[in-house]
GROMACS .gro file of N, CA and C in nm:
model
  534
    1MET      N    1   7.033  -0.756   3.262
    1MET     CA    2   6.942  -0.689   3.172
    1MET      C    3   6.868  -0.582   3.251
    2LEU      N    4   6.916  -0.459   3.237
    2LEU     CA    5   6.858  -0.345   3.306
    2LEU      C    6   6.812  -0.241   3.206
    3PRO      N    7   6.718  -0.155   3.243
    3PRO     CA    8   6.657  -0.067   3.144
    3PRO      C    9   6.736   0.056   3.101
    4VAL      N   10   6.820   0.113   3.186
    4VAL     CA   11   6.884   0.239   3.148
    4VAL      C   12   7.034   0.237   3.174
    5ASP      N   13   7.105   0.322   3.099
    5ASP     CA   14   7.251   0.328   3.104
    5ASP      C   15   7.306   0.343   3.246
    6THR      N   16   7.249   0.434   3.322
    6THR     CA   17   7.303   0.461   3.455
    6THR      C   18   7.295   0.338   3.544
    7GLU      N   19   7.186   0.262   3.535
    7GLU     CA   20   7.171   0.142   3.615
    7GLU      C   21   7.270   0.034   3.571
    8VAL      N   22   7.287   0.019   3.440
    8VAL     CA   23   7.381  -0.080   3.389
    8VAL      C   24   7.523  -0.045   3.434
    9ALA      N   25   7.562   0.080   3.417
    9ALA     CA   26   7.696   0.123   3.457
    9ALA      C   27   7.718   0.104   3.607
   10GLU      N   28   7.620   0.137   3.688
   10GLU     CA   29   7.633   0.121   3.833
   10GLU      C   30   7.654  -0.026   3.870
   11VAL      N   31   7.579  -0.114   3.809
   11VAL     CA   32   7.590  -0.256   3.841
   11VAL      C   33   7.722  -0.314   3.791
   12VAL      N   34   7.772  -0.266   3.679
   12VAL     CA   35   7.895  -0.322   3.622
   12VAL      C   36   8.020  -0.259   3.682
   13VAL      N   37   8.027  -0.126   3.682
   13VAL     CA   38   8.152  -0.059   3.722
   13VAL      C   39   8.141   0.019   3.853
   14GLY      N   40   8.024   0.026   3.911
   14GLY     CA   41   8.007   0.100   4.036
   14GLY      C   42   8.070   0.028   4.153
   15GLU      N   43   8.070   0.096   4.267
   15GLU     CA   44   8.126   0.038   4.389
   15GLU      C   45   8.052  -0.091   4.423
   16GLY      N   46   8.129  -0.198   4.442
   16GLY     CA   47   8.070  -0.328   4.471
   16GLY      C   48   8.009  -0.394   4.348
   17GLY      N   49   8.037  -0.336   4.231
   17GLY     CA   50   7.978  -0.386   4.107
   17GLY      C   51   8.040  -0.516   4.056
   18VAL      N   52   7.989  -0.560   3.945
   18VAL     CA   53   8.029  -0.686   3.885
   18VAL      C   54   8.180  -0.693   3.862
   19LEU      N   55   8.239  -0.586   3.810
   19LEU     CA   56   8.382  -0.590   3.779
   19LEU      C   57   8.469  -0.605   3.904
   20GLU      N   58   8.422  -0.557   4.017
   20GLU     CA   59   8.499  -0.575   4.140
   20GLU      C   60   8.502  -0.721   4.183
   21HIS      N   61   8.408  -0.798   4.139
   21HIS     CA   62   8.395  -0.936   4.185
   21HIS      C   63   8.419  -1.038   4.074
   22THR      N   64   8.470  -0.992   3.962
   22THR     CA   65   8.494  -1.081   3.849
   22THR      C   66   8.620  -1.164   3.873
   23ARG      N   67   8.610  -1.292   3.847
   23ARG     CA   68   8.725  -1.382   3.857
   23ARG      C   69   8.777  -1.411   3.718
   24PRO      N   70   8.902  -1.451   3.707
   24PRO     CA   71   8.959  -1.485   3.575
   24PRO      C   72   8.873  -1.588   3.502
   25GLY      N   73   8.858  -1.563   3.374
   25GLY     CA   74   8.782  -1.656   3.290
   25GLY      C   75   8.633  -1.629   3.285
   26ARG      N   76   8.586  -1.533   3.360
   26ARG     CA   77   8.443  -1.501   3.362
   26ARG      C   78   8.408  -1.413   3.242
   27LEU      N   79   8.286  -1.431   3.193
   27LEU     CA   80   8.238  -1.349   3.082
   27LEU      C   81   8.131  -1.255   3.133
   28LEU      N   82   8.131  -1.134   3.082
   28LEU     CA   83   8.026  -1.038   3.112
   28LEU      C   84   7.938  -1.029   2.988
   29ILE      N   85   7.814  -1.069   3.003
   29ILE     CA   86   7.724  -1.072   2.888
   29ILE      C   87   7.631  -0.952   2.897
   30ASP      N   88   7.645  -0.862   2.803
   30ASP     CA   89   7.567  -0.740   2.799
   30ASP      C   90   7.451  -0.759   2.704
   31MET      N   91   7.330  -0.764   2.757
   31MET     CA   92   7.211  -0.778   2.674
   31MET      C   93   7.116  -0.661   2.696
   32ASN      N   94   7.174  -0.548   2.729
   32ASN     CA   95   7.096  -0.428   2.756
   32ASN      C   96   7.082  -0.344   2.630
   33THR      N   97   6.984  -0.258   2.631
   33THR     CA   98   6.975  -0.155   2.528
   33THR      C   99   7.026  -0.027   2.591
   34VAL      N  100   7.155  -0.007   2.573
   34VAL     CA  101   7.218   0.114   2.624
   34VAL      C  102   7.282   0.186   2.507
   35SER      N  103   7.324   0.308   2.531
   35SER     CA  104   7.385   0.386   2.424
   35SER      C  105   7.516   0.322   2.379
   36PRO      N  106   7.553   0.343   2.254
   36PRO     CA  107   7.682   0.293   2.208
   36PRO      C  108   7.797   0.345   2.295
   37ARG      N  109   7.787   0.469   2.340
   37ARG     CA  110   7.892   0.527   2.425
   37ARG      C  111   7.908   0.447   2.554
   38THR      N  112   7.796   0.414   2.620
   38THR     CA  113   7.802   0.336   2.744
   38THR      C  114   7.854   0.196   2.717
   39ALA      N  115   7.810   0.136   2.609
   39ALA     CA  116   7.855   0.001   2.575
   39ALA      C  117   8.006  -0.003   2.557
   40VAL      N  118   8.061   0.095   2.489
   40VAL     CA  119   8.205   0.101   2.468
   40VAL      C  120   8.276   0.122   2.602
   41GLN      N  121   8.225   0.212   2.685
   41GLN     CA  122   8.287   0.237   2.815
   41GLN      C  123   8.290   0.111   2.901
   42LEU      N  124   8.181   0.035   2.899
   42LEU     CA  125   8.176  -0.088   2.978
   42LEU      C  126   8.270  -0.193   2.921
   43ALA      N  127   8.277  -0.202   2.789
   43ALA     CA  128   8.369  -0.298   2.727
   43ALA      C  129   8.513  -0.264   2.760
   44VAL      N  130   8.547  -0.137   2.758
   44VAL     CA  131   8.684  -0.093   2.792
   44VAL      C  132   8.711  -0.125   2.939
   45ALA      N  133   8.617  -0.095   3.027
   45ALA     CA  134   8.636  -0.123   3.169
   45ALA      C  135   8.657  -0.273   3.192
   46ALA      N  136   8.581  -0.357   3.121
   46ALA     CA  137   8.596  -0.502   3.134
   46ALA      C  138   8.733  -0.546   3.083
   47ARG      N  139   8.774  -0.490   2.972
   47ARG     CA  140   8.904  -0.526   2.913
   47ARG      C  141   9.018  -0.488   3.007
   48GLU      N  142   9.002  -0.375   3.076
   48GLU     CA  143   9.106  -0.329   3.168
   48GLU      C  144   9.110  -0.412   3.296
   49ARG      N  145   9.003  -0.479   3.324
   49ARG     CA  146   8.996  -0.562   3.445
   49ARG      C  147   9.052  -0.700   3.411
   50GLU      N  148   9.157  -0.738   3.478
   50GLU     CA  149   9.220  -0.868   3.451
   50GLU      C  150   9.119  -0.980   3.473
   51GLY      N  151   9.109  -1.066   3.375
   51GLY     CA  152   9.022  -1.183   3.387
   51GLY      C  153   8.882  -1.162   3.335
   52ALA      N  154   8.845  -1.040   3.307
   52ALA     CA  155   8.710  -1.016   3.256
   52ALA      C  156   8.717  -1.003   3.104
   53SER      N  157   8.618  -1.057   3.038
   53SER     CA  158   8.614  -1.038   2.893
   53SER      C  159   8.471  -1.018   2.849
   54TRP      N  160   8.459  -0.939   2.747
   54TRP     CA  161   8.330  -0.911   2.685
   54TRP      C  162   8.318  -1.012   2.573
   55PRO      N  163   8.218  -1.100   2.573
   55PRO     CA  164   8.212  -1.207   2.473
   55PRO      C  165   8.224  -1.161   2.329
   56ARG      N  166   8.179  -1.042   2.298
   56ARG     CA  167   8.184  -0.994   2.160
   56ARG      C  168   8.326  -0.966   2.115
   57GLN      N  169   8.418  -0.951   2.209
   57GLN     CA  170   8.552  -0.910   2.175
   57GLN      C  171   8.654  -1.019   2.206
   58SER      N  172   8.608  -1.144   2.210
   58SER     CA  173   8.701  -1.251   2.242
   58SER      C  174   8.652  -1.382   2.181
   59PRO      N  175   8.739  -1.482   2.177
   59PRO     CA  176   8.696  -1.614   2.128
   59PRO      C  177   8.585  -1.674   2.213
   60ALA      N  178   8.565  -1.620   2.331
   60ALA     CA  179   8.458  -1.670   2.418
   60ALA      C  180   8.320  -1.648   2.357
   61ALA      N  181   8.310  -1.559   2.260
   61ALA     CA  182   8.180  -1.533   2.196
   61ALA      C  183   8.120  -1.661   2.140
   62LYS      N  184   8.202  -1.745   2.081
   62LYS     CA  185   8.152  -1.871   2.024
   62LYS      C  186   8.096  -1.960   2.134
   63ARG      N  187   8.163  -1.964   2.248
   63ARG     CA  188   8.119  -2.046   2.360
   63ARG      C  189   7.984  -1.999   2.413
   64VAL      N  190   7.964  -1.870   2.421
   64VAL     CA  191   7.842  -1.813   2.476
   64VAL      C  192   7.726  -1.821   2.376
   65ARG      N  193   7.755  -1.791   2.251
   65ARG     CA  194   7.651  -1.785   2.148
   65ARG      C  195   7.570  -1.914   2.142
   66SER      N  196   7.634  -2.028   2.151
   66SER     CA  197   7.562  -2.155   2.141
   66SER      C  198   7.471  -2.176   2.261
   67LYS      N  199   7.505  -2.120   2.375
   67LYS     CA  200   7.421  -2.137   2.494
   67LYS      C  201   7.303  -2.040   2.496
   68LEU      N  202   7.322  -1.920   2.447
   68LEU     CA  203   7.216  -1.820   2.451
   68LEU      C  204   7.122  -1.827   2.332
   69ARG      N  205   7.172  -1.872   2.222
   69ARG     CA  206   7.094  -1.880   2.099
   69ARG      C  207   7.025  -1.748   2.067
   70CYS      N  208   7.098  -1.642   2.082
   70CYS     CA  209   7.046  -1.508   2.057
   70CYS      C  210   7.077  -1.470   1.913
   71PRO      N  211   6.976  -1.447   1.828
   71PRO     CA  212   7.000  -1.424   1.686
   71PRO      C  213   7.080  -1.299   1.654
   72SER      N  214   7.086  -1.203   1.745
   72SER     CA  215   7.158  -1.080   1.714
   72SER      C  216   7.309  -1.093   1.734
   73TRP      N  217   7.353  -1.202   1.792
   73TRP     CA  218   7.496  -1.219   1.816
   73TRP      C  219   7.562  -1.268   1.689
   74SER      N  220   7.670  -1.206   1.653
   74SER     CA  221   7.745  -1.245   1.536
   74SER      C  222   7.893  -1.224   1.563
   75ALA      N  223   7.972  -1.322   1.533
   75ALA     CA  224   8.116  -1.310   1.557
   75ALA      C  225   8.178  -1.204   1.467
   76ALA      N  226   8.112  -1.173   1.357
   76ALA     CA  227   8.170  -1.080   1.260
   76ALA      C  228   8.168  -0.935   1.307
   77ARG      N  229   8.072  -0.898   1.388
   77ARG     CA  230   8.060  -0.757   1.427
   77ARG      C  231   8.044  -0.745   1.578
   78PRO      N  232   8.122  -0.662   1.640
   78PRO     CA  233   8.106  -0.639   1.783
   78PRO      C  234   7.968  -0.582   1.815
   79ARG      N  235   7.914  -0.620   1.927
   79ARG     CA  236   7.781  -0.575   1.966
   79ARG      C  237   7.775  -0.424   1.979
   80THR      N  238   7.886  -0.362   2.017
   80THR     CA  239   7.884  -0.217   2.031
   80THR      C  240   7.858  -0.150   1.897
   81ARG      N  241   7.891  -0.216   1.787
   81ARG     CA  242   7.860  -0.162   1.655
   81ARG      C  243   7.716  -0.190   1.616
   82ARG      N  244   7.655  -0.289   1.679
   82ARG     CA  245   7.516  -0.322   1.649
   82ARG      C  246   7.419  -0.229   1.721
   83ARG      N  247   7.465  -0.164   1.825
   83ARG     CA  248   7.375  -0.079   1.903
   83ARG      C  249   7.310   0.030   1.818
   84PRO      N  250   7.381   0.093   1.726
   84PRO     CA  251   7.311   0.190   1.641
   84PRO      C  252   7.201   0.126   1.557
   85VAL      N  253   7.213  -0.001   1.523
   85VAL     CA  254   7.108  -0.070   1.448
   85VAL      C  255   6.983  -0.084   1.535
   86LYS      N  256   7.001  -0.122   1.661
   86LYS     CA  257   6.889  -0.132   1.754
   86LYS      C  258   6.824   0.005   1.773
   87ALA      N  259   6.906   0.108   1.788
   87ALA     CA  260   6.853   0.243   1.806
   87ALA      C  261   6.777   0.287   1.682
   88ALA      N  262   6.831   0.257   1.563
   88ALA     CA  263   6.763   0.292   1.439
   88ALA      C  264   6.629   0.219   1.429
   89ASN      N  265   6.626   0.094   1.473
   89ASN     CA  266   6.500   0.019   1.473
   89ASN      C  267   6.396   0.091   1.558
   90GLN      N  268   6.436   0.134   1.678
   90GLN     CA  269   6.342   0.202   1.767
   90GLN      C  270   6.294   0.334   1.706
   91LEU      N  271   6.382   0.403   1.636
   91LEU     CA  272   6.344   0.527   1.568
   91LEU      C  273   6.240   0.499   1.460
   92ILE      N  274   6.265   0.399   1.379
   92ILE     CA  275   6.172   0.365   1.270
   92ILE      C  276   6.037   0.325   1.326
   93VAL      N  277   6.036   0.243   1.430
   93VAL     CA  278   5.910   0.201   1.491
   93VAL      C  279   5.835   0.323   1.547
   94ALA      N  280   5.906   0.409   1.619
   94ALA     CA  281   5.841   0.528   1.677
   94ALA      C  282   5.781   0.617   1.570
   95VAL      N  283   5.857   0.640   1.464
   95VAL     CA  284   5.808   0.726   1.355
   95VAL      C  285   5.689   0.659   1.286
   96ASN      N  286   5.695   0.528   1.265
   96ASN     CA  287   5.583   0.457   1.201
   96ASN      C  288   5.457   0.463   1.286
   97ILE      N  289   5.472   0.443   1.416
   97ILE     CA  290   5.355   0.450   1.504
   97ILE      C  291   5.294   0.590   1.501
   98GLN      N  292   5.379   0.691   1.508
   98GLN     CA  293   5.328   0.828   1.504
   98GLN      C  294   5.261   0.857   1.370
   99ALA      N  295   5.322   0.815   1.260
   99ALA     CA  296   5.263   0.838   1.127
   99ALA      C  297   5.130   0.766   1.114
  100LEU      N  298   5.122   0.643   1.164
  100LEU     CA  299   4.996   0.569   1.158
  100LEU      C  300   4.888   0.640   1.239
  101ALA      N  301   4.921   0.684   1.359
  101ALA     CA  302   4.822   0.754   1.442
  101ALA      C  303   4.773   0.881   1.373
  102GLU      N  304   4.866   0.956   1.313
  102GLU     CA  305   4.826   1.078   1.243
  102GLU      C  306   4.743   1.046   1.119
  103ALA      N  307   4.776   0.939   1.051
  103ALA     CA  308   4.699   0.898   0.932
  103ALA      C  309   4.556   0.862   0.972
  104VAL      N  310   4.541   0.794   1.086
  104VAL     CA  311   4.407   0.757   1.134
  104VAL      C  312   4.327   0.884   1.165
  105VAL      N  313   4.387   0.980   1.233
  105VAL     CA  314   4.318   1.106   1.261
  105VAL      C  315   4.279   1.173   1.130
  106PHE      N  316   4.372   1.180   1.036
  106PHE     CA  317   4.346   1.241   0.905
  106PHE      C  318   4.230   1.171   0.833
  107LEU      N  319   4.235   1.039   0.829
  107LEU     CA  320   4.130   0.963   0.759
  107LEU      C  321   3.994   0.982   0.825
  108GLU      N  322   3.990   0.980   0.958
  108GLU     CA  323   3.864   1.000   1.028
  108GLU      C  324   3.808   1.139   1.002
  109LYS      N  325   3.893   1.242   1.012
  109LYS     CA  326   3.848   1.380   0.988
  109LYS      C  327   3.802   1.399   0.844
  110ALA      N  328   3.862   1.324   0.751
  110ALA     CA  329   3.824   1.334   0.610
  110ALA      C  330   3.699   1.252   0.577
  111GLY      N  331   3.648   1.179   0.676
  111GLY     CA  332   3.527   1.101   0.656
  111GLY      C  333   3.549   0.970   0.580
  112ALA      N  334   3.672   0.922   0.576
  112ALA     CA  335   3.702   0.797   0.505
  112ALA      C  336   3.649   0.677   0.583
  113ASP      N  337   3.624   0.569   0.510
  113ASP     CA  338   3.589   0.441   0.572
  113ASP      C  339   3.721   0.386   0.628
  114LEU      N  340   3.741   0.401   0.758
  114LEU     CA  341   3.870   0.371   0.819
  114LEU      C  342   3.915   0.226   0.798
  115PRO      N  343   3.829   0.126   0.822
  115PRO     CA  344   3.875  -0.011   0.799
  115PRO      C  345   3.919  -0.035   0.654
  116ALA      N  346   3.842   0.016   0.560
  116ALA     CA  347   3.879  -0.001   0.419
  116ALA      C  348   4.007   0.074   0.385
  117ALA      N  349   4.019   0.196   0.438
  117ALA     CA  350   4.138   0.277   0.410
  117ALA      C  351   4.264   0.210   0.464
  118LEU      N  352   4.257   0.156   0.586
  118LEU     CA  353   4.375   0.091   0.642
  118LEU      C  354   4.410  -0.037   0.566
  119THR      N  355   4.309  -0.106   0.515
  119THR     CA  356   4.335  -0.225   0.433
  119THR      C  357   4.407  -0.185   0.304
  120VAL      N  358   4.360  -0.079   0.241
  120VAL     CA  359   4.424  -0.031   0.118
  120VAL      C  360   4.568   0.012   0.147
  121LEU      N  361   4.587   0.089   0.252
  121LEU     CA  362   4.722   0.134   0.288
  121LEU      C  363   4.814   0.016   0.318
  122GLY      N  364   4.759  -0.085   0.384
  122GLY     CA  365   4.839  -0.203   0.419
  122GLY      C  366   4.885  -0.282   0.298
  123GLY      N  367   4.813  -0.269   0.187
  123GLY     CA  368   4.850  -0.342   0.066
  123GLY      C  369   4.944  -0.266  -0.025
  124GLY      N  370   4.973  -0.142   0.010
  124GLY     CA  371   5.060  -0.060  -0.074
  124GLY      C  372   5.194  -0.035  -0.008
  125LEU      N  373   5.263   0.065  -0.057
  125LEU     CA  374   5.394   0.099  -0.006
  125LEU      C  375   5.388   0.145   0.141
  126ALA      N  376   5.275   0.194   0.185
  126ALA     CA  377   5.258   0.236   0.324
  126ALA      C  378   5.242   0.116   0.418
  127GLY      N  379   5.225  -0.002   0.362
  127GLY     CA  380   5.212  -0.121   0.445
  127GLY      C  381   5.336  -0.143   0.528
  128SER      N  382   5.316  -0.190   0.650
  128SER     CA  383   5.429  -0.213   0.739
  128SER      C  384   5.388  -0.309   0.850
  129THR      N  385   5.488  -0.360   0.920
  129THR     CA  386   5.460  -0.444   1.036
  129THR      C  387   5.383  -0.364   1.140
  130VAL      N  388   5.419  -0.237   1.158
  130VAL     CA  389   5.347  -0.152   1.253
  130VAL      C  390   5.200  -0.144   1.215
  131LEU      N  391   5.170  -0.118   1.089
  131LEU     CA  392   5.030  -0.111   1.045
  131LEU      C  393   4.959  -0.244   1.067
  132ASN      N  394   5.023  -0.353   1.031
  132ASN     CA  395   4.962  -0.485   1.049
  132ASN      C  396   4.932  -0.515   1.195
  133ARG      N  397   5.026  -0.482   1.282
  133ARG     CA  398   5.009  -0.514   1.424
  133ARG      C  399   4.920  -0.416   1.498
  134LYS      N  400   4.912  -0.293   1.454
  134LYS     CA  401   4.836  -0.190   1.526
  134LYS      C  402   4.699  -0.161   1.465
  135LYS      N  403   4.670  -0.215   1.348
  135LYS     CA  404   4.544  -0.186   1.279
  135LYS      C  405   4.422  -0.214   1.367
  136ALA      N  406   4.415  -0.332   1.425
  136ALA     CA  407   4.299  -0.369   1.507
  136ALA      C  408   4.285  -0.273   1.626
  137ASN      N  409   4.398  -0.236   1.687
  137ASN     CA  410   4.394  -0.143   1.799
  137ASN      C  411   4.341  -0.007   1.755
  138MET      N  412   4.386   0.039   1.640
  138MET     CA  413   4.340   0.169   1.590
  138MET      C  414   4.189   0.165   1.562
  139LEU      N  415   4.144   0.057   1.501
  139LEU     CA  416   4.002   0.046   1.468
  139LEU      C  417   3.914   0.035   1.592
  140SER      N  418   3.965  -0.033   1.695
  140SER     CA  419   3.886  -0.048   1.818
  140SER      C  420   3.912   0.065   1.918
  141ARG      N  421   3.998   0.160   1.878
  141ARG     CA  422   4.034   0.275   1.961
  141ARG      C  423   4.099   0.230   2.092
  142ASP      N  424   4.173   0.122   2.084
  142ASP     CA  425   4.247   0.071   2.200
  142ASP      C  426   4.391   0.119   2.188
  143PHE      N  427   4.423   0.221   2.262
  143PHE     CA  428   4.555   0.282   2.252
  143PHE      C  429   4.645   0.243   2.369
  144THR      N  430   4.620   0.125   2.424
  144THR     CA  431   4.704   0.072   2.530
  144THR      C  432   4.845   0.053   2.475
  145SER      N  433   4.941   0.102   2.548
  145SER     CA  434   5.080   0.091   2.504
  145SER      C  435   5.125  -0.054   2.507
  146GLY      N  436   5.199  -0.093   2.405
  146GLY     CA  437   5.255  -0.226   2.401
  146GLY      C  438   5.398  -0.227   2.454
  147PHE      N  439   5.445  -0.112   2.500
  147PHE     CA  440   5.583  -0.097   2.545
  147PHE      C  441   5.584   0.015   2.647
  148ARG      N  442   5.664   0.001   2.750
  148ARG     CA  443   5.671   0.106   2.852
  148ARG      C  444   5.721   0.236   2.789
  149ILE      N  445   5.645   0.342   2.810
  149ILE     CA  446   5.677   0.471   2.750
  149ILE      C  447   5.812   0.524   2.796
  150ASP      N  448   5.850   0.497   2.922
  150ASP     CA  449   5.980   0.545   2.969
  150ASP      C  450   6.093   0.474   2.895
  151LEU      N  451   6.074   0.347   2.860
  151LEU     CA  452   6.177   0.276   2.783
  151LEU      C  453   6.179   0.324   2.638
  152HIS      N  454   6.062   0.354   2.585
  152HIS     CA  455   6.053   0.409   2.449
  152HIS      C  456   6.128   0.542   2.443
  153GLN      N  457   6.105   0.628   2.542
  153GLN     CA  458   6.174   0.757   2.545
  153GLN      C  459   6.323   0.739   2.568
  154LYS      N  460   6.361   0.641   2.650
  154LYS     CA  461   6.502   0.613   2.671
  154LYS      C  462   6.568   0.573   2.539
  155ASP      N  463   6.502   0.486   2.463
  155ASP     CA  464   6.557   0.441   2.335
  155ASP      C  465   6.571   0.557   2.236
  156LEU      N  466   6.470   0.644   2.233
  156LEU     CA  467   6.480   0.760   2.145
  156LEU      C  468   6.588   0.857   2.195
  157GLY      N  469   6.608   0.860   2.326
  157GLY     CA  470   6.718   0.940   2.380
  157GLY      C  471   6.853   0.886   2.334
  158ILE      N  472   6.866   0.755   2.326
  158ILE     CA  473   6.989   0.694   2.275
  158ILE      C  474   7.011   0.737   2.130
  159VAL      N  475   6.903   0.739   2.051
  159VAL     CA  476   6.914   0.782   1.912
  159VAL      C  477   6.962   0.928   1.906
  160THR      N  478   6.897   1.016   1.980
  160THR     CA  479   6.933   1.158   1.970
  160THR      C  480   7.072   1.185   2.026
  161ASP      N  481   7.110   1.118   2.136
  161ASP     CA  482   7.244   1.137   2.191
  161ASP      C  483   7.351   1.088   2.094
  162THR      N  484   7.327   0.971   2.036
  162THR     CA  485   7.423   0.915   1.941
  162THR      C  486   7.431   1.002   1.817
  163ALA      N  487   7.316   1.049   1.770
  163ALA     CA  488   7.314   1.137   1.652
  163ALA      C  489   7.396   1.263   1.679
  164ARG      N  490   7.379   1.319   1.796
  164ARG     CA  491   7.455   1.439   1.833
  164ARG      C  492   7.605   1.407   1.835
  165ASP      N  493   7.641   1.291   1.893
  165ASP     CA  494   7.783   1.252   1.902
  165ASP      C  495   7.848   1.235   1.764
  166ILE      N  496   7.770   1.185   1.668
  166ILE     CA  497   7.828   1.156   1.536
  166ILE      C  498   7.797   1.264   1.433
  167GLY      N  499   7.724   1.367   1.473
  167GLY     CA  500   7.692   1.477   1.382
  167GLY      C  501   7.583   1.447   1.282
  168ALA      N  502   7.490   1.358   1.318
  168ALA     CA  503   7.377   1.327   1.230
  168ALA      C  504   7.258   1.413   1.270
  169VAL      N  505   7.192   1.474   1.172
  169VAL     CA  506   7.075   1.557   1.196
  169VAL      C  507   6.951   1.471   1.169
  170LEU      N  508   6.864   1.458   1.271
  170LEU     CA  509   6.745   1.372   1.261
  170LEU      C  510   6.620   1.452   1.299
  171PRO      N  511   6.570   1.537   1.210
  171PRO     CA  512   6.456   1.621   1.245
  171PRO      C  513   6.327   1.543   1.273
  172VAL      N  514   6.305   1.431   1.207
  172VAL     CA  515   6.182   1.355   1.231
  172VAL      C  516   6.186   1.290   1.369
  173CYS      N  517   6.303   1.251   1.414
  173CYS     CA  518   6.318   1.191   1.547
  173CYS      C  519   6.270   1.288   1.655
  174ALA      N  520   6.296   1.414   1.636
  174ALA     CA  521   6.257   1.514   1.736
  174ALA      C  522   6.107   1.515   1.762
  175GLY      N  523   6.028   1.480   1.661
  175GLY     CA  524   5.883   1.480   1.676
  175GLY      C  525   5.824   1.342   1.701
  176ALA      N  526   5.909   1.243   1.720
  176ALA     CA  527   5.859   1.105   1.733
  176ALA      C  528   5.840   1.062   1.877
  177GLY      N  529   5.784   1.150   1.957
  177GLY     CA  530   5.751   1.112   2.093
  177GLY      C  531   5.866   1.128   2.192
  178HIS      N  532   5.970   1.198   2.154
  178HIS     CA  533   6.082   1.217   2.247
  178HIS      C  534   6.084   1.362   2.294
   0.00000   0.00000   0.00000
């Protein structure tokens, strides 16, 4: 579990990496948040290496799943296809945090009763997990990050790189802290 694509690739396929030392029957368990492109490259490299298997692409997935008890693992869909879902989650969270921060600035500048306004917003369509979890921080002006900003930017980079690869235009992502 490493934070960025280059580190994961170096550890797996680099000189002296995991694939050089893999014995038959060993599983490589990828629990990183890396780009779909990197995930596919690593899966292909593992498949090409005799004796190595990626649990998502083999019957070994069932054997591993029961030991890890990781809810995101599913035999029906390869993990490399789930990566865009993780990236989309990070995009939605980033956009929600930015929208909430801007709404707080707007409400304060407009002279609104901020605690009451956030309660009203939380009960309507604007309500969200982000609003519920960040409301107290916004009210107390505690803007301590709950996540490393470099990882947040890395995740948004995965979104923008993947979007570029697949031809998706994401204008809101561009302003969401990336």
